Amino acid sequence: MAGGLYSREKCPVCGANLRDTGRWMACPNHPTQRSDRGIYVKISGITRRFDGNYAAAQRFLTGVRFKRDEGSFDKRDYSSSRPLSIDNLLAKWLEYKKDEVASGNYRNLMNYALRATEYFGNTSVKSIGYAELEDFSKSLKVSQKTRKNYLAALHHFFSWCHRRGDIDKMPDFPVIRFELGYRQIVGKDTQIRIIEEIKRISSVKTWLGVKWLATYINVRPAEMRSLKEGHIDLENGYLLFPHPKEDRYKTAPLIPGDVEILQSFPIAFSGEMFFFRHDSGMQFGEKHFYNAWIRACKNLGISGVDLYGGTRHSSARALRKFFSPERIKRAVGSATNAAFERYFMIEGEEVREVFSQADAAPTPHQIFNTSKTATT
């Protein structure tokens, strides 16, 4: 049989090494000379000490032999550095993700990983299956949407582990169901009023940033803030938004009026300078555009409409008067089918058209005329 129990103790009578008898460690020449001290298991490149605990050593050896026989033995499971523990692997995964995602997304991943580490500790990733993931999900005191985000992050993590060979197969994940609410939107006229109010109360670049968010609806606020002078291509009329840490870009073709606006700005000293910056040279803060939008809305007596709903969503909705949903979807670029339907309320519009055709009631004009005749 593979491996065995050994002892560093020697017989006090003859000096022979103590050996495993199946019940304890004893001298082969003097069976009454026994000792539990210095016991260790050695099997398949693993050495584990069990000083003073023969029974525990025997159980450990039996367990390793069983895993060898069933083909699930992995030496890394027994390393003192715990290379397959979820806390160690999550830390390593975060190191790689830091070079792949934007800083805001990375902060979210750090939060998800911290909660998972607190819950699972140093549990081996190979020991985590559907039941453990479901229990973790239920332990989170968060909304269904946030719970889904946690599990989505862990799904990416386990996919990474699977590609690396740390786990043989992906665990099944619980399905989290939730219904996203609709953002409040505004009509185009109201949107223009808000943006004009931002122009009145804020800096030119603050106004321009919000105006662009309502114009170039494939660009998100964080991406807009990150725009650098060197990523404005006036010759060809494009705004370029590099994907974090990658050699690919999201582009926004500039409309002629915006090219003229940009030509009025002085040339920057460095292409690495953020375009949306304060006079001090510091980049606009994370909520700069949002705060300007809310302040303008307050001045105009408009409530309940956030920056995202009032720019991207409202513009996309208004564009349905001019373009097909599929064409708008291509312009938005990143919207999934579900998100797209929520932006433009496609289902509601289609149902309204069906209901209109099904309506058998007389028109208001017919009702009026009928009523008048009856009275006469």
Short mmCIF file of C-alpha atoms in Angstrom, two decimals, residues 4-316:
data_model
loop_
_atom_site.label_atom_id
_atom_site.label_comp_id
_atom_site.label_asym_id
_atom_site.label_seq_id
_atom_site.Cartn_x
_atom_site.Cartn_y
_atom_site.Cartn_z
CA GLY A 4 2.93 4.75 5.74
CA LEU A 5 3.36 5.91 9.34
CA TYR A 6 6.86 6.52 10.67
CA SER A 7 8.46 7.67 13.87
CA ARG A 8 11.55 9.66 14.70
CA GLU A 9 11.74 7.86 18.04
CA LYS A 10 14.10 4.93 18.60
CA CYS A 11 13.89 1.95 20.92
CA PRO A 12 15.65 2.82 24.21
CA VAL A 13 16.83 -0.79 24.46
CA CYS A 14 18.33 -1.55 21.03
CA GLY A 15 18.16 1.78 19.21
CA ALA A 16 15.99 0.46 16.37
CA ASN A 17 13.47 2.73 14.70
CA LEU A 18 9.89 2.32 15.93
CA ARG A 19 7.52 0.88 13.33
CA ASP A 20 3.77 0.92 12.71
CA THR A 21 2.07 -2.21 14.03
CA GLY A 22 -1.43 -1.18 12.93
CA ARG A 23 -2.30 -0.24 16.52
CA TRP A 24 0.66 1.88 17.65
CA MET A 25 4.33 2.58 16.99
CA ALA A 26 6.62 -0.05 18.59
CA CYS A 27 10.12 -1.53 18.38
CA PRO A 28 10.26 -4.55 16.06
CA ASN A 29 12.66 -6.24 18.48
CA HIS A 30 11.08 -5.17 21.77
CA PRO A 31 7.30 -4.90 21.22
CA THR A 32 6.70 -3.44 24.67
CA GLN A 33 8.72 -0.37 23.76
CA ARG A 34 6.15 2.00 22.31
CA SER A 35 5.87 5.74 21.77
CA ASP A 36 3.41 8.23 20.22
CA ARG A 37 6.00 10.97 19.94
CA GLY A 38 7.62 11.89 16.63
CA ILE A 39 4.93 10.24 14.46
CA TYR A 40 4.63 11.43 10.86
CA VAL A 41 2.86 10.31 7.67
CA LYS A 42 4.73 10.11 4.40
CA ILE A 43 2.84 9.47 1.16
CA SER A 44 3.01 10.72 -2.44
CA GLY A 45 5.43 13.51 -1.67
CA ILE A 46 3.49 14.64 1.42
CA THR A 47 4.95 14.65 4.90
CA ARG A 48 2.62 15.52 7.79
CA ARG A 49 3.51 15.42 11.49
CA PHE A 50 1.10 13.98 14.09
CA ASP A 51 3.20 14.15 17.23
CA GLY A 52 1.48 12.21 20.03
CA ASN A 53 -1.66 11.30 18.02
CA TYR A 54 -1.42 7.89 16.37
CA ALA A 55 -5.19 7.69 15.62
CA ALA A 56 -5.20 11.02 13.74
CA ALA A 57 -2.17 9.97 11.70
CA GLN A 58 -3.86 6.73 10.76
CA ARG A 59 -7.04 8.53 9.67
CA PHE A 60 -5.04 10.98 7.56
CA LEU A 61 -3.14 8.18 5.82
CA THR A 62 -6.36 6.29 5.09
CA GLY A 63 -7.96 9.43 3.64
CA VAL A 64 -5.05 10.12 1.29
CA ARG A 65 -5.00 6.49 0.13
CA PHE A 66 -8.72 6.69 -0.59
CA LYS A 67 -8.30 9.84 -2.71
CA ARG A 68 -5.45 8.17 -4.61
CA ASP A 69 -7.63 5.16 -5.34
CA GLU A 70 -10.59 7.24 -6.59
CA GLY A 71 -8.32 9.46 -8.69
CA SER A 72 -9.09 12.73 -6.88
CA PHE A 73 -5.75 13.13 -5.12
CA ASP A 74 -4.12 16.55 -5.50
CA LYS A 75 -0.90 17.25 -3.65
CA ARG A 76 -1.77 20.95 -3.45
CA ASP A 77 -4.65 20.13 -1.10
CA TYR A 78 -2.11 19.18 1.55
CA SER A 79 0.39 22.00 1.13
CA SER A 80 0.97 24.15 4.20
CA SER A 81 0.71 27.24 1.98
CA ARG A 82 -2.88 26.22 1.01
CA PRO A 83 -2.56 27.13 -2.69
CA LEU A 84 -6.13 25.94 -3.41
CA SER A 85 -7.82 27.79 -0.56
CA ILE A 86 -10.42 30.27 -1.73
CA ASP A 87 -8.85 33.15 0.20
CA ASN A 88 -5.46 32.66 -1.47
CA LEU A 89 -6.92 32.17 -4.94
CA LEU A 90 -9.26 35.14 -4.65
CA ALA A 91 -6.27 37.33 -3.74
CA LYS A 92 -4.40 36.05 -6.79
CA TRP A 93 -7.46 36.51 -9.02
CA LEU A 94 -7.77 40.13 -7.90
CA GLU A 95 -4.14 40.74 -8.85
CA TYR A 96 -4.90 39.67 -12.41
CA LYS A 97 -8.23 41.55 -12.60
CA LYS A 98 -6.55 44.79 -11.52
CA ASP A 99 -4.89 44.92 -14.93
CA GLU A 100 -8.07 44.07 -16.81
CA VAL A 101 -10.95 46.17 -15.47
CA ALA A 102 -11.69 49.80 -14.70
CA SER A 103 -11.01 51.07 -11.19
CA GLY A 104 -14.71 51.30 -10.29
CA ASN A 105 -15.34 47.70 -11.34
CA TYR A 106 -12.21 46.61 -9.50
CA ARG A 107 -13.48 48.14 -6.26
CA ASN A 108 -16.69 46.15 -6.64
CA LEU A 109 -14.72 42.95 -7.23
CA MET A 110 -12.64 43.65 -4.13
CA ASN A 111 -15.81 43.98 -2.08
CA TYR A 112 -17.28 40.74 -3.47
CA ALA A 113 -14.00 38.90 -2.84
CA LEU A 114 -13.77 40.23 0.73
CA ARG A 115 -17.25 38.98 1.60
CA ALA A 116 -16.53 35.58 0.04
CA THR A 117 -13.23 35.33 1.93
CA GLU A 118 -14.93 36.20 5.22
CA TYR A 119 -17.54 33.49 4.60
CA PHE A 120 -15.46 30.65 3.14
CA GLY A 121 -12.11 31.35 4.85
CA ASN A 122 -9.42 28.91 3.76
CA THR A 123 -11.84 26.32 2.35
CA SER A 124 -10.49 24.61 -0.74
CA VAL A 125 -12.15 25.76 -3.96
CA LYS A 126 -12.64 22.11 -4.85
CA SER A 127 -14.91 21.72 -1.82
CA ILE A 128 -17.33 24.46 -2.86
CA GLY A 129 -20.40 23.37 -4.77
CA TYR A 130 -24.01 24.40 -5.28
CA ALA A 131 -25.01 23.99 -1.63
CA GLU A 132 -22.14 26.12 -0.33
CA LEU A 133 -22.78 28.83 -2.94
CA GLU A 134 -26.49 28.87 -2.14
CA ASP A 135 -25.76 29.18 1.59
CA PHE A 136 -23.35 32.03 0.88
CA SER A 137 -25.94 33.77 -1.27
CA LYS A 138 -28.59 33.48 1.46
CA SER A 139 -26.17 34.88 4.05
CA LEU A 140 -25.89 38.18 2.14
CA LYS A 141 -28.18 40.88 3.51
CA VAL A 142 -28.47 42.68 0.19
CA SER A 143 -30.97 43.17 -2.63
CA GLN A 144 -31.59 40.45 -5.20
CA LYS A 145 -29.75 42.47 -7.83
CA THR A 146 -26.68 42.85 -5.61
CA ARG A 147 -26.87 39.17 -4.66
CA LYS A 148 -26.82 38.32 -8.37
CA ASN A 149 -23.76 40.56 -8.81
CA TYR A 150 -21.93 38.67 -6.06
CA LEU A 151 -22.63 35.32 -7.68
CA ALA A 152 -21.72 36.64 -11.13
CA ALA A 153 -18.33 37.73 -9.78
CA LEU A 154 -17.80 34.32 -8.16
CA HIS A 155 -18.79 32.63 -11.42
CA HIS A 156 -16.01 34.56 -13.18
CA PHE A 157 -13.64 33.56 -10.39
CA PHE A 158 -14.45 29.85 -10.63
CA SER A 159 -14.20 30.00 -14.43
CA TRP A 160 -10.71 31.40 -13.96
CA CYS A 161 -9.89 28.57 -11.53
CA HIS A 162 -11.19 26.03 -14.04
CA ARG A 163 -9.08 27.44 -16.86
CA ARG A 164 -6.01 27.28 -14.64
CA GLY A 165 -6.69 23.66 -13.70
CA ASP A 166 -7.31 24.43 -10.02
CA ILE A 167 -10.71 22.73 -10.24
CA ASP A 168 -11.78 19.90 -12.54
CA LYS A 169 -15.25 21.24 -13.28
CA MET A 170 -17.37 24.29 -12.64
CA PRO A 171 -19.79 24.11 -9.70
CA ASP A 172 -23.48 24.68 -10.37
CA PHE A 173 -24.62 28.16 -9.36
CA PRO A 174 -27.95 29.21 -7.83
CA VAL A 175 -30.23 31.18 -10.13
CA ILE A 176 -31.12 34.60 -8.71
CA ARG A 177 -34.25 36.16 -10.16
CA PHE A 178 -35.16 39.82 -9.88
CA GLU A 179 -36.92 42.51 -11.87
CA LEU A 180 -35.06 45.73 -12.57
CA GLY A 181 -37.01 48.91 -12.05
CA TYR A 182 -37.30 51.59 -14.70
CA ARG A 183 -35.29 54.79 -14.45
CA GLN A 184 -37.38 57.92 -14.67
CA ILE A 185 -36.76 59.71 -17.94
CA VAL A 186 -37.63 63.11 -19.36
CA GLY A 187 -38.73 64.37 -22.73
CA LYS A 188 -36.24 65.97 -25.09
CA ASP A 189 -37.47 69.51 -24.36
CA THR A 190 -37.03 69.01 -20.61
CA GLN A 191 -33.62 67.46 -21.12
CA ILE A 192 -32.52 70.50 -23.13
CA ARG A 193 -33.81 72.82 -20.39
CA ILE A 194 -31.78 70.95 -17.76
CA ILE A 195 -28.61 71.00 -19.85
CA GLU A 196 -29.07 74.72 -20.55
CA GLU A 197 -29.42 75.32 -16.82
CA ILE A 198 -26.16 73.43 -16.25
CA LYS A 199 -24.55 75.75 -18.80
CA ARG A 200 -25.83 78.75 -16.83
CA ILE A 201 -24.66 77.61 -13.38
CA SER A 202 -21.53 75.59 -14.18
CA SER A 203 -18.30 75.71 -16.14
CA VAL A 204 -18.24 75.27 -19.90
CA LYS A 205 -16.63 71.83 -19.64
CA THR A 206 -19.18 70.66 -17.07
CA TRP A 207 -21.94 71.68 -19.45
CA LEU A 208 -20.16 70.06 -22.39
CA GLY A 209 -19.64 66.79 -20.51
CA VAL A 210 -23.34 66.46 -19.64
CA LYS A 211 -24.33 67.55 -23.16
CA TRP A 212 -22.11 64.83 -24.59
CA LEU A 213 -23.60 62.21 -22.28
CA ALA A 214 -26.99 63.06 -23.78
CA THR A 215 -25.56 63.05 -27.31
CA TYR A 216 -23.08 60.16 -27.42
CA ILE A 217 -25.27 57.62 -25.68
CA ASN A 218 -22.75 54.80 -26.04
CA VAL A 219 -20.45 56.58 -23.56
CA ARG A 220 -20.86 56.20 -19.79
CA PRO A 221 -20.14 58.99 -17.26
CA ALA A 222 -16.95 57.32 -15.94
CA GLU A 223 -15.66 56.92 -19.50
CA MET A 224 -16.46 60.54 -20.29
CA ARG A 225 -14.53 61.77 -17.24
CA SER A 226 -11.54 59.66 -18.28
CA LEU A 227 -11.29 61.29 -21.74
CA LYS A 228 -7.78 62.65 -22.32
CA GLU A 229 -6.66 65.40 -24.65
CA GLY A 230 -4.73 62.88 -26.73
CA HIS A 231 -7.90 60.86 -27.32
CA ILE A 232 -9.70 63.68 -29.13
CA ASP A 233 -9.18 63.22 -32.87
CA LEU A 234 -10.36 66.48 -34.40
CA GLU A 235 -8.91 65.70 -37.83
CA ASN A 236 -11.17 62.69 -38.28
CA GLY A 237 -13.87 63.83 -35.85
CA TYR A 238 -13.77 61.16 -33.14
CA LEU A 239 -13.65 60.80 -29.38
CA LEU A 240 -11.63 57.74 -28.39
CA PHE A 241 -12.20 55.91 -25.13
CA PRO A 242 -9.55 53.24 -24.52
CA HIS A 243 -10.64 50.11 -22.71
CA PRO A 244 -8.77 49.93 -19.39
CA LYS A 245 -5.41 48.17 -19.84
CA GLU A 246 -6.25 46.96 -23.35
CA ASP A 247 -5.36 48.00 -26.92
CA ARG A 248 -8.90 48.60 -28.09
CA TYR A 249 -11.16 51.63 -28.13
CA LYS A 250 -14.77 52.64 -27.89
CA THR A 251 -15.36 55.48 -30.36
CA ALA A 252 -17.89 58.28 -30.59
CA PRO A 253 -18.05 60.04 -33.99
CA LEU A 254 -18.30 63.77 -33.28
CA ILE A 255 -21.13 65.81 -34.75
CA PRO A 256 -19.99 68.96 -36.62
CA GLY A 257 -21.15 71.37 -33.91
CA ASP A 258 -19.03 69.65 -31.28
CA VAL A 259 -15.97 69.75 -33.53
CA GLU A 260 -16.38 73.53 -33.71
CA ILE A 261 -16.74 73.75 -29.92
CA LEU A 262 -13.56 71.75 -29.41
CA GLN A 263 -11.64 73.90 -31.88
CA SER A 264 -12.39 76.88 -29.65
CA PHE A 265 -10.47 75.38 -26.71
CA PRO A 266 -6.74 76.11 -26.34
CA ILE A 267 -4.35 73.28 -27.20
CA ALA A 268 -3.24 71.35 -24.11
CA PHE A 269 0.40 71.00 -23.13
CA SER A 270 0.12 67.23 -22.95
CA GLY A 271 -2.07 64.63 -24.57
CA GLU A 272 -2.09 62.79 -21.23
CA MET A 273 -4.03 65.57 -19.51
CA PHE A 274 -7.67 64.83 -18.72
CA PHE A 275 -9.94 66.91 -20.91
CA PHE A 276 -12.55 67.22 -18.17
CA ARG A 277 -10.45 68.88 -15.48
CA HIS A 278 -10.55 71.77 -13.07
CA ASP A 279 -8.39 74.87 -13.49
CA SER A 280 -5.92 73.21 -11.11
CA GLY A 281 -5.45 70.40 -13.63
CA MET A 282 -7.22 67.81 -11.46
CA GLN A 283 -9.65 65.46 -13.16
CA PHE A 284 -13.35 66.05 -12.45
CA GLY A 285 -14.52 63.97 -9.49
CA GLU A 286 -16.62 60.83 -9.77
CA LYS A 287 -19.92 62.68 -9.08
CA HIS A 288 -19.05 65.97 -10.81
CA PHE A 289 -21.49 65.59 -13.71
CA TYR A 290 -24.12 63.99 -11.46
CA ASN A 291 -24.02 66.83 -8.93
CA ALA A 292 -24.31 69.45 -11.67
CA TRP A 293 -27.32 67.61 -13.11
CA ILE A 294 -29.08 67.35 -9.73
CA ARG A 295 -28.44 71.04 -8.95
CA ALA A 296 -29.90 72.10 -12.31
CA CYS A 297 -32.93 69.85 -11.80
CA LYS A 298 -33.50 71.37 -8.37
CA ASN A 299 -33.34 74.89 -9.81
CA LEU A 300 -35.98 73.93 -12.38
CA GLY A 301 -38.23 72.11 -9.89
CA ILE A 302 -37.61 68.70 -11.49
CA SER A 303 -37.21 65.70 -9.18
CA GLY A 304 -36.64 61.98 -9.47
CA VAL A 305 -34.49 62.03 -12.63
CA ASP A 306 -30.84 61.05 -12.20
CA LEU A 307 -27.99 61.78 -14.61
CA TYR A 308 -28.10 58.37 -16.28
CA GLY A 309 -31.86 58.38 -16.75
CA GLY A 310 -31.94 61.99 -17.88
CA THR A 311 -29.16 61.69 -20.47
CA ARG A 312 -28.52 58.21 -21.90
CA HIS A 313 -31.96 56.71 -21.27
CA SER A 314 -33.98 59.82 -22.15
CA SER A 315 -32.05 60.40 -25.39
CA ALA A 316 -32.37 56.78 -26.44
#
